[in-house]
Short mmCIF file of C-alpha atoms in Angstrom, two decimals:
data_model
loop_
_atom_site.label_atom_id
_atom_site.label_comp_id
_atom_site.label_asym_id
_atom_site.label_seq_id
_atom_site.Cartn_x
_atom_site.Cartn_y
_atom_site.Cartn_z
CA MET A 1 201.07 -120.05 -127.96
CA THR A 2 198.35 -122.16 -126.96
CA GLN A 3 200.50 -123.93 -124.19
CA LEU A 4 201.87 -120.40 -122.67
CA VAL A 5 198.11 -118.81 -122.49
CA LEU A 6 196.72 -122.40 -120.47
CA VAL A 7 199.94 -122.00 -118.35
CA LEU A 8 199.06 -118.30 -117.41
CA GLU A 9 195.74 -119.39 -116.90
CA ALA A 10 196.83 -122.24 -114.68
CA LEU A 11 199.11 -119.62 -112.84
CA GLY A 12 195.96 -117.36 -112.29
CA SER A 13 194.42 -120.19 -110.44
CA ILE A 14 196.71 -121.16 -108.28
CA PHE A 15 197.32 -117.47 -107.47
CA GLY A 16 193.47 -117.46 -106.74
CA ASP A 17 193.24 -120.04 -104.67
CA LEU A 18 194.97 -119.84 -101.43
CA GLY A 19 194.95 -123.41 -100.47
CA LEU A 20 196.00 -124.55 -103.27
CA LEU A 21 198.84 -121.67 -103.17
CA LEU A 22 199.98 -122.46 -99.96
CA LEU A 23 200.46 -126.45 -100.54
CA VAL A 24 202.44 -125.73 -102.96
CA ILE A 25 204.73 -123.26 -101.49
CA GLY A 26 204.73 -125.57 -98.40
CA GLY A 27 205.61 -128.51 -100.88
CA GLY A 28 208.55 -126.47 -102.29
CA LEU A 29 209.56 -125.58 -98.74
CA ALA A 30 209.63 -129.13 -97.57
CA GLY A 31 211.36 -130.41 -100.35
CA ILE A 32 214.63 -127.80 -99.99
CA ILE A 33 214.84 -128.85 -96.48
CA LEU A 34 214.66 -132.59 -97.21
CA GLY A 35 216.97 -132.41 -100.07
CA ALA A 36 219.31 -130.52 -97.85
CA THR A 37 219.07 -133.17 -95.22
CA PRO A 38 221.59 -135.95 -96.03
CA GLY A 39 219.17 -139.35 -96.32
CA LEU A 40 215.88 -137.49 -96.65
CA THR A 41 215.64 -137.34 -100.50
CA ALA A 42 212.99 -136.06 -102.72
CA VAL A 43 211.92 -139.74 -103.28
CA VAL A 44 211.20 -139.92 -99.27
CA GLY A 45 209.33 -136.81 -99.26
CA ILE A 46 207.09 -137.61 -102.14
CA VAL A 47 206.19 -141.18 -100.69
CA LEU A 48 205.57 -139.72 -97.16
CA LEU A 49 202.77 -137.44 -98.40
CA PHE A 50 201.51 -140.00 -100.78
CA PRO A 51 198.91 -140.98 -98.04
CA PHE A 52 197.62 -137.63 -98.15
CA SER A 53 197.29 -137.24 -101.61
CA PHE A 54 193.99 -138.95 -101.06
CA HIS A 55 192.28 -136.09 -98.95
CA VAL A 56 192.71 -133.25 -101.62
CA SER A 57 192.21 -132.75 -105.41
CA PRO A 58 194.34 -134.45 -107.74
CA LEU A 59 196.17 -131.04 -108.84
CA ALA A 60 196.96 -130.38 -105.42
CA ALA A 61 198.51 -133.41 -104.88
CA VAL A 62 200.51 -133.67 -107.86
CA ALA A 63 201.22 -130.05 -107.78
CA MET A 64 202.72 -130.32 -104.47
CA MET A 65 204.71 -133.18 -105.24
CA TYR A 66 206.18 -131.67 -107.91
CA ALA A 67 207.06 -128.69 -106.68
CA LEU A 68 208.89 -131.14 -103.68
CA HIS A 69 210.74 -132.67 -106.16
CA LYS A 70 211.86 -129.61 -107.96
CA THR A 71 212.89 -127.74 -104.81
CA ALA A 72 215.00 -131.08 -103.45
CA VAL A 73 217.12 -131.46 -106.33
CA TYR A 74 217.96 -127.88 -105.67
CA GLY A 75 218.00 -128.42 -101.97
CA GLY A 76 220.94 -131.17 -102.01
CA SER A 77 223.82 -128.49 -103.16
CA ILE A 78 223.02 -126.75 -100.00
CA THR A 79 224.75 -128.95 -97.27
CA ALA A 80 227.01 -130.18 -100.44
CA ILE A 81 228.25 -126.57 -100.35
CA LEU A 82 228.18 -125.77 -96.51
CA LEU A 83 229.19 -128.96 -95.00
CA ASN A 84 230.70 -131.07 -97.90
CA THR A 85 227.76 -133.72 -97.11
CA PRO A 86 225.38 -133.74 -100.31
CA GLY A 87 221.77 -133.87 -99.47
CA THR A 88 220.78 -135.84 -102.35
CA ALA A 89 223.15 -138.08 -105.00
CA ALA A 90 222.54 -135.52 -107.37
CA ALA A 91 224.71 -132.50 -105.41
CA ALA A 92 227.35 -134.91 -104.88
CA CYS A 93 229.30 -133.16 -107.73
CA THR A 94 228.06 -129.77 -106.44
CA GLN A 95 230.73 -130.41 -103.24
CA LEU A 96 233.74 -131.04 -105.23
CA ASP A 97 234.27 -126.85 -105.87
CA GLY A 98 231.14 -125.92 -103.09
CA TYR A 99 233.23 -126.69 -99.85
CA PRO A 100 236.54 -125.34 -101.23
CA LEU A 101 234.91 -122.15 -101.57
CA THR A 102 233.29 -122.49 -97.98
CA LEU A 103 236.43 -123.40 -96.24
CA MET A 104 237.94 -119.95 -98.02
CA GLY A 105 235.02 -117.73 -96.77
CA LYS A 106 233.31 -117.76 -99.62
CA SER A 107 230.33 -120.09 -99.07
CA GLY A 108 227.59 -117.00 -99.46
CA LYS A 109 228.95 -116.92 -103.20
CA ALA A 110 228.77 -120.38 -103.81
CA LEU A 111 225.49 -120.81 -102.89
CA ARG A 112 224.28 -117.83 -105.05
CA VAL A 113 226.13 -119.41 -108.15
CA ALA A 114 224.32 -122.87 -107.51
CA ALA A 115 220.67 -120.69 -106.94
CA VAL A 116 221.30 -119.05 -110.17
CA SER A 117 222.67 -121.93 -112.38
CA SER A 118 220.31 -123.70 -110.81
CA ALA A 119 217.08 -121.49 -111.52
CA ILE A 120 218.03 -120.80 -115.14
CA ALA A 121 218.56 -124.55 -115.96
CA ASP A 122 215.44 -125.17 -114.48
CA PHE A 123 213.08 -122.70 -115.84
CA GLY A 124 214.79 -123.47 -119.49
CA SER A 125 213.75 -127.17 -118.91
CA GLU A 126 210.17 -126.53 -117.89
CA LEU A 127 210.06 -124.24 -121.03
CA VAL A 128 210.62 -127.32 -123.10
CA LEU A 129 208.29 -129.33 -121.37
CA ILE A 130 205.05 -126.74 -121.68
CA PHE A 131 205.80 -126.15 -125.27
CA ALA A 132 207.76 -129.63 -126.56
CA THR A 133 205.53 -132.27 -124.74
CA TYR A 134 202.25 -131.23 -126.37
CA HIS A 135 203.82 -131.63 -129.70
CA LEU A 136 205.33 -134.99 -128.88
CA ALA A 137 202.09 -136.52 -127.68
CA GLN A 138 200.47 -135.88 -130.97
CA LEU A 139 203.24 -138.12 -132.61
CA VAL A 140 202.52 -141.03 -129.65
CA TRP A 141 198.86 -141.35 -130.76
CA LEU A 142 199.95 -143.41 -133.50
CA PHE A 143 201.11 -145.86 -131.36
CA GLY A 144 198.98 -149.22 -131.49
CA PRO A 145 199.51 -152.18 -128.41
CA MET A 146 202.14 -153.52 -130.32
CA GLN A 147 204.36 -150.30 -130.48
CA LEU A 148 203.47 -149.69 -126.93
CA ALA A 149 204.66 -152.88 -125.61
CA ALA A 150 208.12 -152.49 -127.16
CA VAL A 151 208.62 -149.04 -125.99
CA LEU A 152 207.56 -149.99 -122.55
CA PHE A 153 210.03 -153.09 -122.86
CA PHE A 154 212.70 -150.91 -124.07
CA ALA A 155 212.14 -148.75 -121.11
CA LEU A 156 212.29 -151.35 -118.87
CA THR A 157 215.20 -152.67 -119.95
CA LEU A 158 216.97 -149.34 -120.15
CA ILE A 159 216.01 -148.65 -116.46
CA ALA A 160 217.32 -151.81 -115.16
CA ALA A 161 220.36 -152.04 -117.21
CA VAL A 162 221.72 -148.34 -116.39
CA THR A 163 220.87 -148.25 -112.79
CA GLY A 164 222.94 -149.64 -110.34
CA GLN A 165 226.36 -151.23 -110.48
CA SER A 166 225.38 -154.75 -111.99
CA VAL A 167 223.28 -154.95 -114.94
CA VAL A 168 222.30 -158.76 -113.83
CA LYS A 169 221.14 -157.48 -110.22
CA GLY A 170 219.17 -154.55 -112.09
CA LEU A 171 217.69 -156.92 -114.38
CA LEU A 172 216.32 -158.94 -111.62
CA ALA A 173 215.20 -156.17 -109.79
CA ALA A 174 212.87 -155.17 -112.68
CA MET A 175 211.65 -158.71 -113.04
CA LEU A 176 210.51 -158.62 -109.24
CA GLY A 177 208.76 -155.58 -110.01
CA MET A 178 207.09 -157.32 -112.84
CA LEU A 179 206.42 -160.36 -110.63
CA LEU A 180 204.76 -158.37 -107.84
CA ALA A 181 202.63 -156.21 -110.56
CA THR A 182 201.11 -159.50 -111.41
CA VAL A 183 199.46 -159.91 -107.86
CA GLY A 184 195.51 -159.65 -107.94
CA LEU A 185 193.11 -160.03 -110.99
CA ASP A 186 194.66 -161.09 -114.15
CA PRO A 187 193.73 -157.81 -116.53
CA ILE A 188 192.32 -159.79 -119.61
CA SER A 189 190.63 -162.90 -118.02
CA GLY A 190 189.74 -161.77 -114.73
CA GLY A 191 191.35 -164.77 -112.83
CA GLU A 192 193.02 -164.90 -109.50
CA ARG A 193 196.79 -164.31 -109.18
CA PHE A 194 198.65 -164.72 -106.20
CA VAL A 195 196.39 -163.79 -103.99
CA PHE A 196 196.70 -166.63 -101.33
CA GLU A 197 192.88 -166.35 -100.52
CA ARG A 198 193.27 -162.87 -98.90
CA PHE A 199 190.72 -160.37 -100.25
CA GLU A 200 192.96 -157.83 -99.21
CA LEU A 201 195.17 -158.75 -102.56
CA MET A 202 192.17 -159.13 -104.94
CA ASP A 203 193.14 -155.28 -106.39
CA GLY A 204 197.00 -156.04 -106.04
CA LEU A 205 199.56 -154.83 -103.61
CA GLY A 206 198.71 -151.51 -102.45
CA LEU A 207 200.81 -148.91 -103.46
CA ILE A 208 201.23 -147.12 -100.75
CA PRO A 209 202.47 -149.66 -98.40
CA VAL A 210 204.82 -151.13 -101.20
CA LEU A 211 206.47 -147.62 -101.59
CA ILE A 212 206.70 -146.00 -98.37
CA GLY A 213 208.23 -149.79 -97.02
CA LEU A 214 210.84 -149.89 -99.84
CA PHE A 215 211.95 -146.28 -99.62
CA VAL A 216 211.24 -144.92 -96.44
CA VAL A 217 211.06 -147.96 -93.39
CA SER A 218 214.32 -149.45 -95.56
CA GLU A 219 216.03 -145.79 -95.44
CA VAL A 220 215.01 -145.64 -91.71
CA PHE A 221 216.87 -148.87 -91.31
CA VAL A 222 219.72 -148.04 -93.44
CA GLN A 223 220.38 -144.62 -91.27
CA LEU A 224 219.83 -146.17 -87.81
CA GLU A 225 222.79 -148.58 -89.04
CA LYS A 226 224.85 -146.01 -90.61
CA ARG A 227 224.50 -143.40 -87.96
CA THR A 228 224.73 -145.70 -84.24
CA GLY A 229 227.37 -143.85 -82.62
CA GLU A 230 227.29 -140.90 -85.15
CA LYS A 231 227.36 -137.58 -83.08
CA ASP A 232 224.05 -135.10 -84.38
CA GLY A 233 224.60 -132.30 -86.44
CA GLY A 234 227.68 -130.39 -88.18
CA GLN A 235 230.24 -127.76 -88.16
CA LEU A 236 229.34 -124.99 -90.15
CA ALA A 237 232.59 -123.50 -92.35
CA PRO A 238 234.21 -120.09 -91.59
CA PRO A 239 232.32 -116.83 -91.89
CA PRO A 240 232.99 -114.20 -94.95
CA LYS A 241 236.15 -112.29 -94.51
CA GLN A 242 235.18 -109.51 -96.62
CA PRO A 243 231.74 -108.15 -98.34
CA ASP A 244 232.38 -109.78 -101.80
CA ASP A 245 232.78 -113.25 -100.25
CA SER A 246 229.12 -113.34 -99.89
CA ARG A 247 228.23 -111.53 -103.53
CA LEU A 248 227.69 -112.81 -106.90
CA THR A 249 229.35 -110.03 -108.88
CA TRP A 250 227.79 -108.88 -112.44
CA LYS A 251 231.38 -110.00 -114.00
CA GLU A 252 231.04 -113.48 -112.09
CA PHE A 253 227.79 -114.24 -113.33
CA ARG A 254 228.67 -113.37 -117.16
CA SER A 255 231.86 -115.71 -116.54
CA ILE A 256 229.52 -118.52 -115.59
CA LEU A 257 226.76 -118.18 -118.43
CA PRO A 258 228.63 -120.30 -121.30
CA THR A 259 228.47 -122.83 -118.69
CA ILE A 260 225.22 -122.97 -117.83
CA GLY A 261 224.22 -123.20 -121.72
CA PRO A 262 225.94 -126.53 -122.71
CA SER A 263 225.01 -128.27 -118.92
CA PHE A 264 221.14 -127.31 -119.49
CA LEU A 265 221.78 -129.19 -122.97
CA ILE A 266 222.95 -132.26 -121.20
CA GLY A 267 220.76 -132.37 -118.13
CA GLN A 268 217.50 -131.69 -120.57
CA ILE A 269 218.89 -134.91 -123.02
CA ILE A 270 219.80 -136.94 -119.68
CA GLY A 271 216.81 -136.29 -118.49
CA VAL A 272 214.30 -137.79 -120.95
CA ILE A 273 216.29 -140.73 -120.37
CA PRO A 274 214.53 -142.94 -118.39
CA GLY A 275 216.51 -144.21 -115.47
CA LEU A 276 219.33 -141.97 -115.65
CA GLY A 277 218.55 -138.14 -114.22
CA ALA A 278 219.86 -136.25 -111.75
CA ALA A 279 222.37 -138.53 -110.60
CA VAL A 280 224.26 -139.09 -113.65
CA ALA A 281 223.88 -135.42 -115.40
CA PRO A 282 226.09 -133.20 -113.33
CA TRP A 283 229.02 -135.62 -113.63
CA VAL A 284 228.62 -135.63 -117.60
CA ALA A 285 228.35 -131.76 -117.71
CA TYR A 286 230.96 -131.37 -115.09
CA GLY A 287 233.56 -133.48 -117.12
CA GLN A 288 232.27 -131.43 -120.29
CA ALA A 289 233.10 -127.94 -118.41
CA ARG A 290 236.29 -129.03 -117.17
CA SER A 291 237.77 -130.52 -120.75
CA PHE A 292 236.54 -127.17 -121.79
CA SER A 293 237.90 -124.80 -119.53
CA ARG A 294 240.89 -122.87 -120.28
CA ARG A 295 242.17 -123.51 -116.57
CA PRO A 296 240.66 -127.02 -115.91
CA GLU A 297 243.35 -127.09 -112.73
CA GLU A 298 241.08 -124.81 -110.98
CA PHE A 299 238.11 -127.52 -110.89
CA GLY A 300 237.78 -129.17 -107.98
CA ARG A 301 239.45 -126.02 -106.20
CA GLY A 302 236.54 -123.79 -105.88
CA ALA A 303 235.90 -122.93 -109.53
CA LEU A 304 232.39 -121.11 -109.95
CA LYS A 305 232.18 -122.97 -113.64
CA GLY A 306 232.21 -126.29 -111.40
CA ILE A 307 229.48 -125.42 -109.22
CA ALA A 308 227.42 -123.67 -112.31
CA SER A 309 228.16 -126.56 -114.64
CA ALA A 310 226.85 -129.59 -111.97
CA GLU A 311 223.76 -127.59 -110.69
CA SER A 312 222.71 -126.56 -114.40
CA ALA A 313 223.01 -130.11 -115.40
CA ASN A 314 221.21 -131.61 -112.11
CA ASN A 315 218.15 -129.26 -112.48
CA ALA A 316 217.41 -129.52 -116.15
CA THR A 317 216.48 -132.62 -115.23
CA SER A 318 213.24 -132.28 -113.11
CA GLY A 319 211.42 -131.12 -115.77
CA ALA A 320 212.48 -133.20 -118.65
CA ASN A 321 211.70 -136.23 -116.15
CA LEU A 322 207.86 -135.35 -116.93
CA ILE A 323 208.36 -135.86 -120.97
CA PRO A 324 208.56 -139.55 -121.26
CA LEU A 325 205.87 -139.89 -118.49
CA LEU A 326 202.88 -137.31 -120.25
CA THR A 327 203.65 -138.47 -123.86
CA LEU A 328 204.42 -142.57 -123.05
CA GLY A 329 203.26 -142.94 -119.27
CA ILE A 330 207.16 -143.90 -118.77
CA PRO A 331 208.24 -142.43 -115.56
CA GLY A 332 211.70 -140.62 -116.21
CA SER A 333 212.84 -140.90 -112.59
CA THR A 334 211.65 -142.76 -109.43
CA GLY A 335 210.39 -139.72 -107.79
CA ILE A 336 208.62 -139.13 -110.87
CA ALA A 337 207.47 -142.65 -110.98
CA ILE A 338 205.72 -141.82 -107.69
CA ILE A 339 203.94 -138.81 -109.01
CA MET A 340 202.80 -140.77 -111.59
CA ALA A 341 201.30 -143.31 -108.77
CA VAL A 342 199.42 -140.21 -107.42
CA PHE A 343 197.82 -139.85 -110.85
CA MET A 344 196.94 -143.30 -110.78
CA VAL A 345 194.82 -143.25 -107.73
CA HIS A 346 192.82 -140.48 -108.65
CA GLY A 347 191.97 -142.43 -111.83
CA VAL A 348 194.12 -140.48 -114.61
CA GLN A 349 194.87 -141.84 -117.38
CA PHE A 350 198.42 -141.57 -118.85
CA GLY A 351 199.42 -141.09 -122.35
CA PRO A 352 199.22 -138.56 -125.13
CA ARG A 353 195.51 -138.15 -124.33
CA ILE A 354 196.18 -136.84 -121.16
CA PHE A 355 196.21 -133.31 -122.81
CA GLU A 356 193.09 -133.75 -123.70
CA GLN A 357 191.23 -135.55 -120.97
CA SER A 358 192.67 -133.63 -117.99
CA PRO A 359 194.46 -130.07 -119.47
CA ASP A 360 193.68 -128.46 -116.05
CA LEU A 361 195.56 -130.97 -114.22
CA VAL A 362 198.63 -130.84 -117.11
CA TYR A 363 199.27 -127.21 -116.87
CA GLY A 364 198.52 -126.90 -113.53
CA VAL A 365 201.34 -129.06 -112.75
CA PHE A 366 203.75 -127.03 -115.17
CA ALA A 367 202.67 -123.51 -113.56
CA SER A 368 203.53 -125.13 -110.04
CA GLY A 369 206.94 -126.14 -111.43
CA LEU A 370 207.39 -122.59 -112.28
CA ILE A 371 206.28 -121.30 -109.12
CA ALA A 372 208.54 -124.01 -106.87
CA ILE A 373 211.60 -122.62 -109.38
CA ALA A 374 210.72 -119.05 -108.18
CA LEU A 375 210.81 -120.09 -104.60
CA TYR A 376 214.08 -122.15 -104.15
CA PHE A 377 216.16 -119.33 -106.23
CA LEU A 378 214.58 -116.51 -103.70
CA VAL A 379 215.49 -118.74 -100.55
CA GLY A 380 218.59 -120.27 -102.24
CA PHE A 381 219.91 -116.70 -102.87
CA PHE A 382 219.06 -114.82 -99.69
CA LEU A 383 218.47 -117.36 -97.59
CA ALA A 384 220.01 -120.81 -97.95
CA ARG A 385 223.11 -120.43 -95.07
CA TYR A 386 220.30 -120.42 -92.30
CA VAL A 387 218.63 -123.35 -93.84
CA GLY A 388 221.85 -124.90 -93.98
CA GLU A 389 222.68 -124.00 -90.09
CA LEU A 390 219.13 -125.01 -89.55
CA VAL A 391 219.80 -128.90 -90.71
CA ALA A 392 223.25 -128.88 -89.27
CA ARG A 393 221.34 -128.29 -85.65
CA ILE A 394 218.33 -131.43 -86.48
CA PRO A 395 219.14 -134.50 -84.24
CA ILE A 396 219.30 -137.08 -87.05
CA GLY A 397 217.63 -139.61 -84.42
CA PHE A 398 214.49 -136.99 -84.02
CA VAL A 399 214.33 -137.07 -87.94
CA TYR A 400 213.99 -140.72 -88.36
CA SER A 401 211.67 -141.83 -85.75
CA LEU A 402 209.40 -138.74 -86.71
CA VAL A 403 209.63 -140.24 -90.30
CA ALA A 404 208.92 -143.67 -89.10
CA VAL A 405 205.63 -142.48 -87.38
CA ILE A 406 204.55 -141.01 -90.28
CA SER A 407 205.18 -143.74 -92.28
CA VAL A 408 203.24 -145.90 -90.34
CA ALA A 409 199.97 -143.28 -89.52
CA GLY A 410 200.09 -142.63 -93.54
CA THR A 411 200.07 -146.02 -94.33
CA TYR A 412 197.11 -146.80 -91.79
CA SER A 413 194.92 -143.54 -92.76
CA VAL A 414 194.45 -144.68 -96.27
CA GLN A 415 192.38 -147.89 -95.67
CA SER A 416 192.72 -148.21 -91.79
CA SER A 417 194.40 -151.88 -92.63
CA ILE A 418 196.25 -153.73 -90.39
CA PHE A 419 197.24 -155.71 -93.55
CA ASP A 420 198.63 -152.92 -95.17
CA ILE A 421 200.88 -152.45 -92.07
CA GLY A 422 202.13 -155.89 -92.53
CA VAL A 423 202.92 -155.16 -96.10
CA LEU A 424 204.35 -151.73 -95.21
CA VAL A 425 207.04 -153.75 -92.68
CA ALA A 426 207.44 -156.80 -94.98
CA PHE A 427 208.64 -154.36 -97.85
CA GLY A 428 210.69 -152.25 -95.37
CA ILE A 429 212.89 -155.50 -94.64
CA LEU A 430 212.92 -156.40 -98.38
CA GLY A 431 214.41 -152.87 -99.34
CA TYR A 432 216.87 -153.06 -96.41
CA VAL A 433 217.81 -156.51 -97.82
CA LEU A 434 218.22 -155.49 -101.27
CA ARG A 435 220.05 -152.72 -100.34
CA LYS A 436 222.55 -154.22 -98.50
CA ALA A 437 222.78 -156.80 -101.35
CA GLN A 438 223.16 -153.86 -103.62
CA PHE A 439 220.18 -154.34 -105.82
CA PRO A 440 218.74 -151.35 -106.93
CA LEU A 441 215.15 -150.12 -106.07
CA PRO A 442 214.15 -148.02 -108.65
CA PRO A 443 213.81 -150.72 -111.54
CA LEU A 444 211.70 -152.68 -109.10
CA VAL A 445 209.35 -149.77 -108.09
CA ILE A 446 209.20 -148.46 -111.67
CA ALA A 447 208.51 -151.99 -113.22
CA PHE A 448 205.65 -152.39 -110.44
CA ILE A 449 203.98 -149.44 -111.35
CA ILE A 450 204.37 -149.65 -115.26
CA GLY A 451 204.25 -153.56 -115.22
CA GLY A 452 200.35 -154.01 -115.58
CA ARG A 453 200.17 -151.70 -118.53
CA PHE A 454 203.09 -153.20 -120.01
CA GLU A 455 201.15 -156.77 -119.58
CA SER A 456 198.22 -155.45 -120.88
CA SER A 457 199.86 -154.04 -123.79
CA LEU A 458 201.89 -157.04 -124.84
CA ARG A 459 198.93 -159.40 -124.31
CA THR A 460 196.49 -157.65 -126.25
CA ALA A 461 198.95 -156.99 -129.28
CA LEU A 462 199.78 -160.89 -128.74
CA MET A 463 195.70 -161.68 -129.27
CA ILE A 464 195.14 -159.06 -132.02
CA THR A 465 198.30 -161.23 -134.00
CA GLU A 466 196.87 -164.50 -132.74
CA TYR A 467 199.54 -165.01 -130.69
CA ARG A 468 202.42 -165.03 -133.75
CA LEU A 469 205.52 -163.30 -133.83
CA ALA A 470 205.73 -162.36 -137.41
CA PRO A 471 203.66 -159.27 -137.05
CA PHE A 472 206.10 -158.18 -134.27
CA LEU A 473 208.90 -158.81 -136.86
CA SER A 474 207.75 -157.26 -139.98
CA ASP A 475 206.87 -153.82 -137.89
CA PRO A 476 209.53 -151.48 -138.56
CA PHE A 477 209.25 -149.41 -135.45
CA VAL A 478 209.03 -152.45 -133.39
CA VAL A 479 212.00 -153.94 -134.72
CA VAL A 480 214.12 -150.83 -134.30
CA VAL A 481 213.46 -150.62 -130.73
CA LEU A 482 213.90 -154.73 -130.23
CA MET A 483 217.49 -153.70 -131.59
CA LEU A 484 217.98 -150.70 -129.62
CA THR A 485 217.19 -153.03 -126.32
CA ILE A 486 219.58 -155.83 -127.68
CA VAL A 487 222.27 -153.28 -128.43
CA LEU A 488 221.74 -151.56 -124.85
CA LEU A 489 221.89 -154.51 -123.10
CA VAL A 490 225.03 -155.95 -124.92
CA TRP A 491 226.87 -152.58 -124.28
CA ASN A 492 226.02 -152.29 -120.74
CA VAL A 493 227.18 -155.89 -120.15
CA TRP A 494 230.58 -155.11 -122.12
CA ARG A 495 230.91 -151.89 -120.18
CA GLU A 496 230.40 -153.71 -116.57
CA SER A 497 232.58 -156.48 -117.72
CA SER A 498 235.39 -153.76 -118.84
CA LEU A 499 235.03 -152.07 -115.52
CA ASP A 500 235.68 -155.53 -113.80
CA ARG A 501 238.82 -156.13 -115.48
CA THR A 502 239.94 -152.65 -114.61
CA TYR A 503 239.82 -153.09 -111.01
CA GLN A 504 240.93 -156.56 -110.76
#
């Protein structure tokens, strides 16, 4: 019960600090709007806030971004239901049954199902995060440099293999991220690497210009290309025909509860695995719910259980994504990787000892997650239709112009460096080219962020073993992890080749 006491104390601290509370609520509301706006995902929002995290406390920065991350996952369901346009990839499955209900004039019912399912599953995921993560971290304390290097190698391989449509492209993206992480001073010898006599590169490539360039600037390029000639805004579907069309009855609530439970478990398990997350979980849960339904023919035609399964699964991943970060220092998703970067710029050390060194920060983040869940539940249950109407009327050209200005201003504000603006533009172009070539960005970014830690662990382990491989192969844990890595790669290559043969 110690964890519960610490979370309650953290909640009291947040509610006792008006400025901190407003930042958490503001981050949560921004996440709902960003999630509901196609193209503006949680990652874009977190990256845009990144430069301003330098000017607030570590807890305020991370709590605000974590609240934004959680609410944006839910926010994508609003436009998926109302406009048949998912705000995020995680909500793509929700539109299968959400939009048909909207065409029937039952958008209010669909939005309430999404809000209830999301909040219940997310709350359960947050409880698992609060009560299980500390105990898992105790086990990780036993890891030495050799075991940590093996786990990080497995995570990098897993993220590269399961992200995107090509295993090879995923691995190449991760390798590029590792290469970019070597820019600067050697962590062991202190020698210069790839600095090209530029003192700005002595500490490596800046996280802020790299992340904003890869995700935000490249997204601006993509959206400008995609939306050239498109009409802004959108048309909402017909209003309800009778009062019950906007209500979620007690009978309907009880009918979706058996679907929420298994979907929550699916989302929790997938969320813990780095590289999968909210884009994968809803499809697995939706398939499971349809397979076990007595009326599978209703799915895709406005089934409440279809919405409940998708929204339960994708929101259950948002808490689970933090578990590998807080125990192993491995981000579970791209958004969590950027939150990890915020921890890093504030000097917070990752790994199991974070619970001993920064307990106020950790449990403050947990508390902000609970506030975010309550916030999006209230907004989703009572105001989601108005959010959808607002988003449908925002001129897309104005949005991305504003995003571009904030990107440049935010990057320059950190160090007042024109060099950082150059890095921002260079990585914006790189991100755009990689997207056009269908190279996934998450492996690159996560490898860039944890690449230094992997290199330090591996080289330390090699020095301890006097650069001999035999000790690695004699450690049972390392051998098991390496075998899992090989199996994973072989399976994903086989799956990819099978799919290629299927579509030929």
